[in-house]
Amino acid sequence: MAKKSFYKIEMLFLKILEKEDCYGYQLTQSIQDITNGQIKIAEGTMYPILYKLQDQGYVSDRQVKVGKRQTRVYYHLEPAGKEYLSQLTHDYYQMVNYPSHAVQ
């Protein structure tokens, strides 16, 4: 997957986590719902992005036991992640609103 795609997926993950803490499957389902099924994210794509966001201090995780044996890992947006999301959003709108005549 191209770097640009990771950038957009990062932004989607952070935007969803801004509203509530989620576990991995919940994140992928939220993105599918938001995009009317146009974007489907595989675990092999999702987890490396989440781990990268964790390593950078933008997201933290906590384990919650559900049932007798199952544990879910919930991801939480940290203050640094909110700042990063703000920057990503700003950069995205700058790119989208870039005058088309400038690239011709």
CSV table of N, CA and C in Angstrom, one decimal:
chain,number,residue,atom,x,y,z
A,1,MET,N,0.8,-1.2,0.0
A,1,MET,CA,0.0,0.0,0.0
A,1,MET,C,0.9,1.2,0.0
A,2,ALA,N,0.5,2.2,-0.8
A,2,ALA,CA,1.3,3.4,-0.9
A,2,ALA,C,1.4,4.2,0.4
A,3,LYS,N,2.4,5.0,0.5
A,3,LYS,CA,2.6,5.8,1.7
A,3,LYS,C,1.4,6.8,1.9
A,4,LYS,N,0.9,7.4,0.8
A,4,LYS,CA,-0.2,8.3,0.8
A,4,LYS,C,-1.4,7.6,1.4
A,5,SER,N,-1.6,6.3,1.1
A,5,SER,CA,-2.8,5.6,1.6
A,5,SER,C,-2.7,5.4,3.1
A,6,PHE,N,-1.5,5.1,3.6
A,6,PHE,CA,-1.2,5.0,5.1
A,6,PHE,C,-1.6,6.3,5.8
A,7,TYR,N,-1.2,7.4,5.1
A,7,TYR,CA,-1.5,8.8,5.7
A,7,TYR,C,-2.9,9.0,5.9
A,8,LYS,N,-3.7,8.6,4.9
A,8,LYS,CA,-5.2,8.7,5.0
A,8,LYS,C,-5.8,7.8,6.0
A,9,ILE,N,-5.3,6.6,6.1
A,9,ILE,CA,-5.8,5.6,7.0
A,9,ILE,C,-5.4,6.1,8.5
A,10,GLU,N,-4.2,6.6,8.6
A,10,GLU,CA,-3.8,7.1,10.0
A,10,GLU,C,-4.8,8.2,10.4
A,11,MET,N,-5.2,9.1,9.5
A,11,MET,CA,-6.1,10.2,9.8
A,11,MET,C,-7.5,9.6,10.1
A,12,LEU,N,-7.9,8.6,9.4
A,12,LEU,CA,-9.2,8.0,9.7
A,12,LEU,C,-9.2,7.3,11.1
A,13,PHE,N,-8.1,6.6,11.4
A,13,PHE,CA,-8.0,6.0,12.7
A,13,PHE,C,-8.1,7.0,13.8
A,14,LEU,N,-7.3,8.0,13.7
A,14,LEU,CA,-7.2,9.1,14.7
A,14,LEU,C,-8.5,9.8,14.9
A,15,LYS,N,-9.2,10.1,13.8
A,15,LYS,CA,-10.5,10.7,13.8
A,15,LYS,C,-11.5,9.9,14.6
A,16,ILE,N,-11.5,8.6,14.3
A,16,ILE,CA,-12.5,7.7,15.0
A,16,ILE,C,-12.1,7.6,16.5
A,17,LEU,N,-10.8,7.5,16.8
A,17,LEU,CA,-10.4,7.5,18.2
A,17,LEU,C,-10.6,8.8,18.9
A,18,GLU,N,-10.7,9.9,18.2
A,18,GLU,CA,-11.0,11.1,18.8
A,18,GLU,C,-12.4,11.1,19.5
A,19,LYS,N,-13.3,10.3,18.9
A,19,LYS,CA,-14.7,10.2,19.4
A,19,LYS,C,-14.8,9.2,20.6
A,20,GLU,N,-14.1,8.1,20.4
A,20,GLU,CA,-14.2,7.0,21.5
A,20,GLU,C,-13.0,6.0,21.3
A,21,ASP,N,-12.7,5.4,22.4
A,21,ASP,CA,-11.7,4.3,22.4
A,21,ASP,C,-12.3,3.2,21.6
A,22,CYS,N,-11.5,2.5,20.9
A,22,CYS,CA,-11.9,1.3,20.0
A,22,CYS,C,-10.9,0.2,20.0
A,23,TYR,N,-11.4,-1.0,19.8
A,23,TYR,CA,-10.5,-2.1,19.6
A,23,TYR,C,-10.3,-2.2,18.0
A,24,GLY,N,-9.3,-3.0,17.6
A,24,GLY,CA,-9.0,-3.1,16.2
A,24,GLY,C,-10.1,-3.4,15.3
A,25,TYR,N,-10.9,-4.4,15.5
A,25,TYR,CA,-12.0,-4.8,14.7
A,25,TYR,C,-13.0,-3.7,14.6
A,26,GLN,N,-13.3,-3.0,15.7
A,26,GLN,CA,-14.2,-1.9,15.8
A,26,GLN,C,-13.7,-0.8,14.8
A,27,LEU,N,-12.4,-0.5,14.8
A,27,LEU,CA,-11.9,0.5,13.9
A,27,LEU,C,-12.1,0.2,12.5
A,28,THR,N,-11.9,-1.0,12.1
A,28,THR,CA,-12.0,-1.4,10.7
A,28,THR,C,-13.5,-1.4,10.3
A,29,GLN,N,-14.4,-1.8,11.2
A,29,GLN,CA,-15.8,-1.7,10.9
A,29,GLN,C,-16.3,-0.3,10.8
A,30,SER,N,-15.8,0.6,11.7
A,30,SER,CA,-16.2,2.0,11.6
A,30,SER,C,-15.8,2.6,10.3
A,31,ILE,N,-14.6,2.3,9.8
A,31,ILE,CA,-14.2,2.8,8.5
A,31,ILE,C,-15.0,2.3,7.4
A,32,GLN,N,-15.3,1.0,7.5
A,32,GLN,CA,-16.2,0.4,6.4
A,32,GLN,C,-17.6,1.1,6.5
A,33,ASP,N,-18.1,1.4,7.6
A,33,ASP,CA,-19.4,2.0,7.8
A,33,ASP,C,-19.4,3.4,7.2
A,34,ILE,N,-18.4,4.2,7.6
A,34,ILE,CA,-18.2,5.6,7.2
A,34,ILE,C,-18.1,5.7,5.7
A,35,THR,N,-17.4,4.8,5.1
A,35,THR,CA,-17.1,4.8,3.7
A,35,THR,C,-18.1,4.0,2.8
A,36,ASN,N,-19.2,3.6,3.5
A,36,ASN,CA,-20.2,2.7,2.8
A,36,ASN,C,-19.5,1.5,2.1
A,37,GLY,N,-18.6,0.9,2.8
A,37,GLY,CA,-17.9,-0.3,2.3
A,37,GLY,C,-16.9,-0.1,1.2
A,38,GLN,N,-16.6,1.2,0.9
A,38,GLN,CA,-15.6,1.5,-0.1
A,38,GLN,C,-14.1,1.2,0.3
A,39,ILE,N,-13.9,1.4,1.7
A,39,ILE,CA,-12.6,1.1,2.2
A,39,ILE,C,-12.7,0.0,3.2
A,40,LYS,N,-12.0,-1.1,2.9
A,40,LYS,CA,-11.9,-2.3,3.8
A,40,LYS,C,-10.4,-2.5,4.2
A,41,ILE,N,-10.2,-2.4,5.5
A,41,ILE,CA,-8.8,-2.5,5.9
A,41,ILE,C,-8.5,-3.9,6.5
A,42,ALA,N,-7.5,-4.5,6.1
A,42,ALA,CA,-7.1,-5.8,6.6
A,42,ALA,C,-6.3,-5.7,7.8
A,43,GLU,N,-6.3,-6.7,8.7
A,43,GLU,CA,-5.4,-6.7,9.9
A,43,GLU,C,-4.0,-6.4,9.6
A,44,GLY,N,-3.5,-7.0,8.5
A,44,GLY,CA,-2.1,-6.8,8.1
A,44,GLY,C,-1.7,-5.4,7.8
A,45,THR,N,-2.7,-4.6,7.5
A,45,THR,CA,-2.5,-3.2,7.2
A,45,THR,C,-2.8,-2.4,8.5
A,46,MET,N,-3.8,-2.7,9.2
A,46,MET,CA,-4.2,-2.0,10.4
A,46,MET,C,-3.2,-2.0,11.5
A,47,TYR,N,-2.8,-3.1,11.9
A,47,TYR,CA,-1.9,-3.2,13.1
A,47,TYR,C,-0.5,-2.5,12.9
A,48,PRO,N,0.1,-2.6,11.8
A,48,PRO,CA,1.4,-1.9,11.7
A,48,PRO,C,1.2,-0.3,11.8
A,49,ILE,N,0.0,0.1,11.3
A,49,ILE,CA,-0.3,1.6,11.5
A,49,ILE,C,-0.5,1.9,12.9
A,50,LEU,N,-1.3,1.1,13.6
A,50,LEU,CA,-1.6,1.3,15.0
A,50,LEU,C,-0.3,1.3,15.9
A,51,TYR,N,0.6,0.3,15.6
A,51,TYR,CA,1.8,0.2,16.3
A,51,TYR,C,2.7,1.4,16.1
A,52,LYS,N,2.7,1.9,14.8
A,52,LYS,CA,3.5,3.1,14.5
A,52,LYS,C,3.0,4.3,15.3
A,53,LEU,N,1.7,4.4,15.4
A,53,LEU,CA,1.0,5.5,16.1
A,53,LEU,C,1.4,5.4,17.6
A,54,GLN,N,1.4,4.2,18.1
A,54,GLN,CA,1.8,4.0,19.5
A,54,GLN,C,3.2,4.3,19.7
A,55,ASP,N,4.1,3.9,18.9
A,55,ASP,CA,5.5,4.2,19.0
A,55,ASP,C,5.8,5.7,19.0
A,56,GLN,N,5.0,6.4,18.3
A,56,GLN,CA,5.2,7.9,18.2
A,56,GLN,C,4.5,8.6,19.4
A,57,GLY,N,3.8,7.9,20.2
A,57,GLY,CA,3.1,8.5,21.4
A,57,GLY,C,1.8,9.1,21.1
A,58,TYR,N,1.2,8.8,19.9
A,58,TYR,CA,-0.1,9.4,19.5
A,58,TYR,C,-1.3,8.6,20.0
A,59,VAL,N,-1.0,7.3,20.2
A,59,VAL,CA,-2.1,6.4,20.7
A,59,VAL,C,-1.5,5.5,21.8
A,60,SER,N,-2.4,5.2,22.7
A,60,SER,CA,-2.0,4.2,23.8
A,60,SER,C,-3.0,3.1,23.7
A,61,ASP,N,-2.7,2.0,24.4
A,61,ASP,CA,-3.6,0.9,24.4
A,61,ASP,C,-3.8,0.4,25.9
A,62,ARG,N,-5.0,-0.3,26.0
A,62,ARG,CA,-5.3,-0.9,27.3
A,62,ARG,C,-6.0,-2.2,27.0
A,63,GLN,N,-5.7,-3.2,27.8
A,63,GLN,CA,-6.3,-4.5,27.6
A,63,GLN,C,-7.6,-4.6,28.5
A,64,VAL,N,-8.6,-5.1,28.0
A,64,VAL,CA,-9.9,-5.3,28.7
A,64,VAL,C,-10.3,-6.8,28.5
A,65,LYS,N,-10.5,-7.4,29.6
A,65,LYS,CA,-11.0,-8.8,29.6
A,65,LYS,C,-12.4,-8.9,29.3
A,66,VAL,N,-12.8,-9.7,28.3
A,66,VAL,CA,-14.2,-9.9,27.9
A,66,VAL,C,-14.4,-11.4,27.9
A,67,GLY,N,-15.3,-11.9,28.7
A,67,GLY,CA,-15.4,-13.3,28.9
A,67,GLY,C,-14.4,-13.9,29.7
A,68,LYS,N,-14.3,-15.2,29.8
A,68,LYS,CA,-13.3,-15.9,30.6
A,68,LYS,C,-11.9,-15.9,30.1
A,69,ARG,N,-11.7,-15.9,28.8
A,69,ARG,CA,-10.4,-16.0,28.2
A,69,ARG,C,-10.0,-14.9,27.2
A,70,GLN,N,-11.0,-14.3,26.7
A,70,GLN,CA,-10.7,-13.3,25.6
A,70,GLN,C,-10.3,-11.9,26.2
A,71,THR,N,-9.4,-11.3,25.6
A,71,THR,CA,-8.9,-10.0,26.0
A,71,THR,C,-9.0,-9.1,24.7
A,72,ARG,N,-9.5,-7.9,24.9
A,72,ARG,CA,-9.6,-7.0,23.8
A,72,ARG,C,-8.6,-5.8,24.1
A,73,VAL,N,-7.9,-5.4,23.0
A,73,VAL,CA,-7.0,-4.3,23.2
A,73,VAL,C,-7.7,-3.0,22.6
A,74,TYR,N,-8.0,-2.1,23.5
A,74,TYR,CA,-8.6,-0.8,23.1
A,74,TYR,C,-7.5,0.2,22.9
A,75,TYR,N,-7.7,1.0,21.9
A,75,TYR,CA,-6.8,2.1,21.6
A,75,TYR,C,-7.4,3.4,21.9
A,76,HIS,N,-6.5,4.3,22.5
A,76,HIS,CA,-6.9,5.6,23.0
A,76,HIS,C,-6.1,6.7,22.4
A,77,LEU,N,-6.7,7.8,22.0
A,77,LEU,CA,-6.0,8.9,21.4
A,77,LEU,C,-5.4,9.8,22.5
A,78,GLU,N,-4.1,10.0,22.5
A,78,GLU,CA,-3.4,10.8,23.4
A,78,GLU,C,-3.4,12.2,23.0
A,79,PRO,N,-3.1,13.2,23.9
A,79,PRO,CA,-3.0,14.6,23.5
A,79,PRO,C,-2.1,14.9,22.3
A,80,ALA,N,-1.0,14.2,22.3
A,80,ALA,CA,0.0,14.3,21.2
A,80,ALA,C,-0.7,13.9,19.9
A,81,GLY,N,-1.6,12.8,20.0
A,81,GLY,CA,-2.3,12.3,18.8
A,81,GLY,C,-3.3,13.3,18.3
A,82,LYS,N,-3.9,14.1,19.3
A,82,LYS,CA,-4.9,15.1,18.9
A,82,LYS,C,-4.2,16.2,18.1
A,83,GLU,N,-3.0,16.6,18.6
A,83,GLU,CA,-2.2,17.6,17.8
A,83,GLU,C,-1.8,17.1,16.5
A,84,TYR,N,-1.4,15.8,16.4
A,84,TYR,CA,-1.0,15.2,15.1
A,84,TYR,C,-2.2,15.2,14.2
A,85,LEU,N,-3.4,14.8,14.7
A,85,LEU,CA,-4.6,14.8,13.9
A,85,LEU,C,-4.9,16.1,13.3
A,86,SER,N,-4.8,17.1,14.2
A,86,SER,CA,-5.0,18.5,13.7
A,86,SER,C,-4.1,18.9,12.6
A,87,GLN,N,-2.8,18.5,12.7
A,87,GLN,CA,-1.8,18.8,11.7
A,87,GLN,C,-2.1,18.0,10.4
A,88,LEU,N,-2.5,16.8,10.5
A,88,LEU,CA,-2.8,15.9,9.3
A,88,LEU,C,-4.1,16.5,8.6
A,89,THR,N,-5.0,16.9,9.4
A,89,THR,CA,-6.3,17.5,8.8
A,89,THR,C,-5.9,18.8,8.1
A,90,HIS,N,-5.1,19.6,8.7
A,90,HIS,CA,-4.7,20.9,8.1
A,90,HIS,C,-4.0,20.6,6.8
A,91,ASP,N,-3.0,19.7,6.8
A,91,ASP,CA,-2.3,19.4,5.6
A,91,ASP,C,-3.2,18.8,4.5
A,92,TYR,N,-4.1,18.0,4.9
A,92,TYR,CA,-5.0,17.4,4.0
A,92,TYR,C,-5.9,18.4,3.3
A,93,TYR,N,-6.4,19.4,4.1
A,93,TYR,CA,-7.2,20.4,3.4
A,93,TYR,C,-6.4,21.4,2.6
A,94,GLN,N,-5.1,21.6,3.0
A,94,GLN,CA,-4.2,22.4,2.1
A,94,GLN,C,-4.0,21.7,0.8
A,95,MET,N,-3.9,20.4,0.8
A,95,MET,CA,-3.6,19.6,-0.4
A,95,MET,C,-4.9,19.6,-1.3
A,96,VAL,N,-6.1,19.4,-0.7
A,96,VAL,CA,-7.3,19.3,-1.4
A,96,VAL,C,-7.7,20.6,-2.0
A,97,ASN,N,-7.4,21.7,-1.3
A,97,ASN,CA,-7.8,23.0,-1.8
A,97,ASN,C,-6.7,23.7,-2.6
A,98,TYR,N,-5.6,22.9,-2.9
A,98,TYR,CA,-4.5,23.5,-3.7
A,98,TYR,C,-5.0,23.8,-5.1
A,99,PRO,N,-4.8,25.0,-5.6
A,99,PRO,CA,-5.3,25.4,-6.9
A,99,PRO,C,-4.9,24.4,-8.0
A,100,SER,N,-5.8,23.9,-8.7
A,100,SER,CA,-5.5,22.9,-9.8
A,100,SER,C,-4.6,23.5,-10.9
A,101,HIS,N,-4.7,24.8,-11.1
A,101,HIS,CA,-3.9,25.5,-12.2
A,101,HIS,C,-2.4,25.5,-11.8
A,102,ALA,N,-2.1,25.3,-10.5
A,102,ALA,CA,-0.7,25.3,-10.1
A,102,ALA,C,0.0,24.1,-10.5
A,103,VAL,N,-0.7,23.0,-10.7
A,103,VAL,CA,-0.1,21.7,-11.0
A,103,VAL,C,-0.1,21.4,-12.5
A,104,GLN,N,-0.6,22.3,-13.3
A,104,GLN,CA,-0.7,22.1,-14.8
A,104,GLN,C,0.6,22.6,-15.5
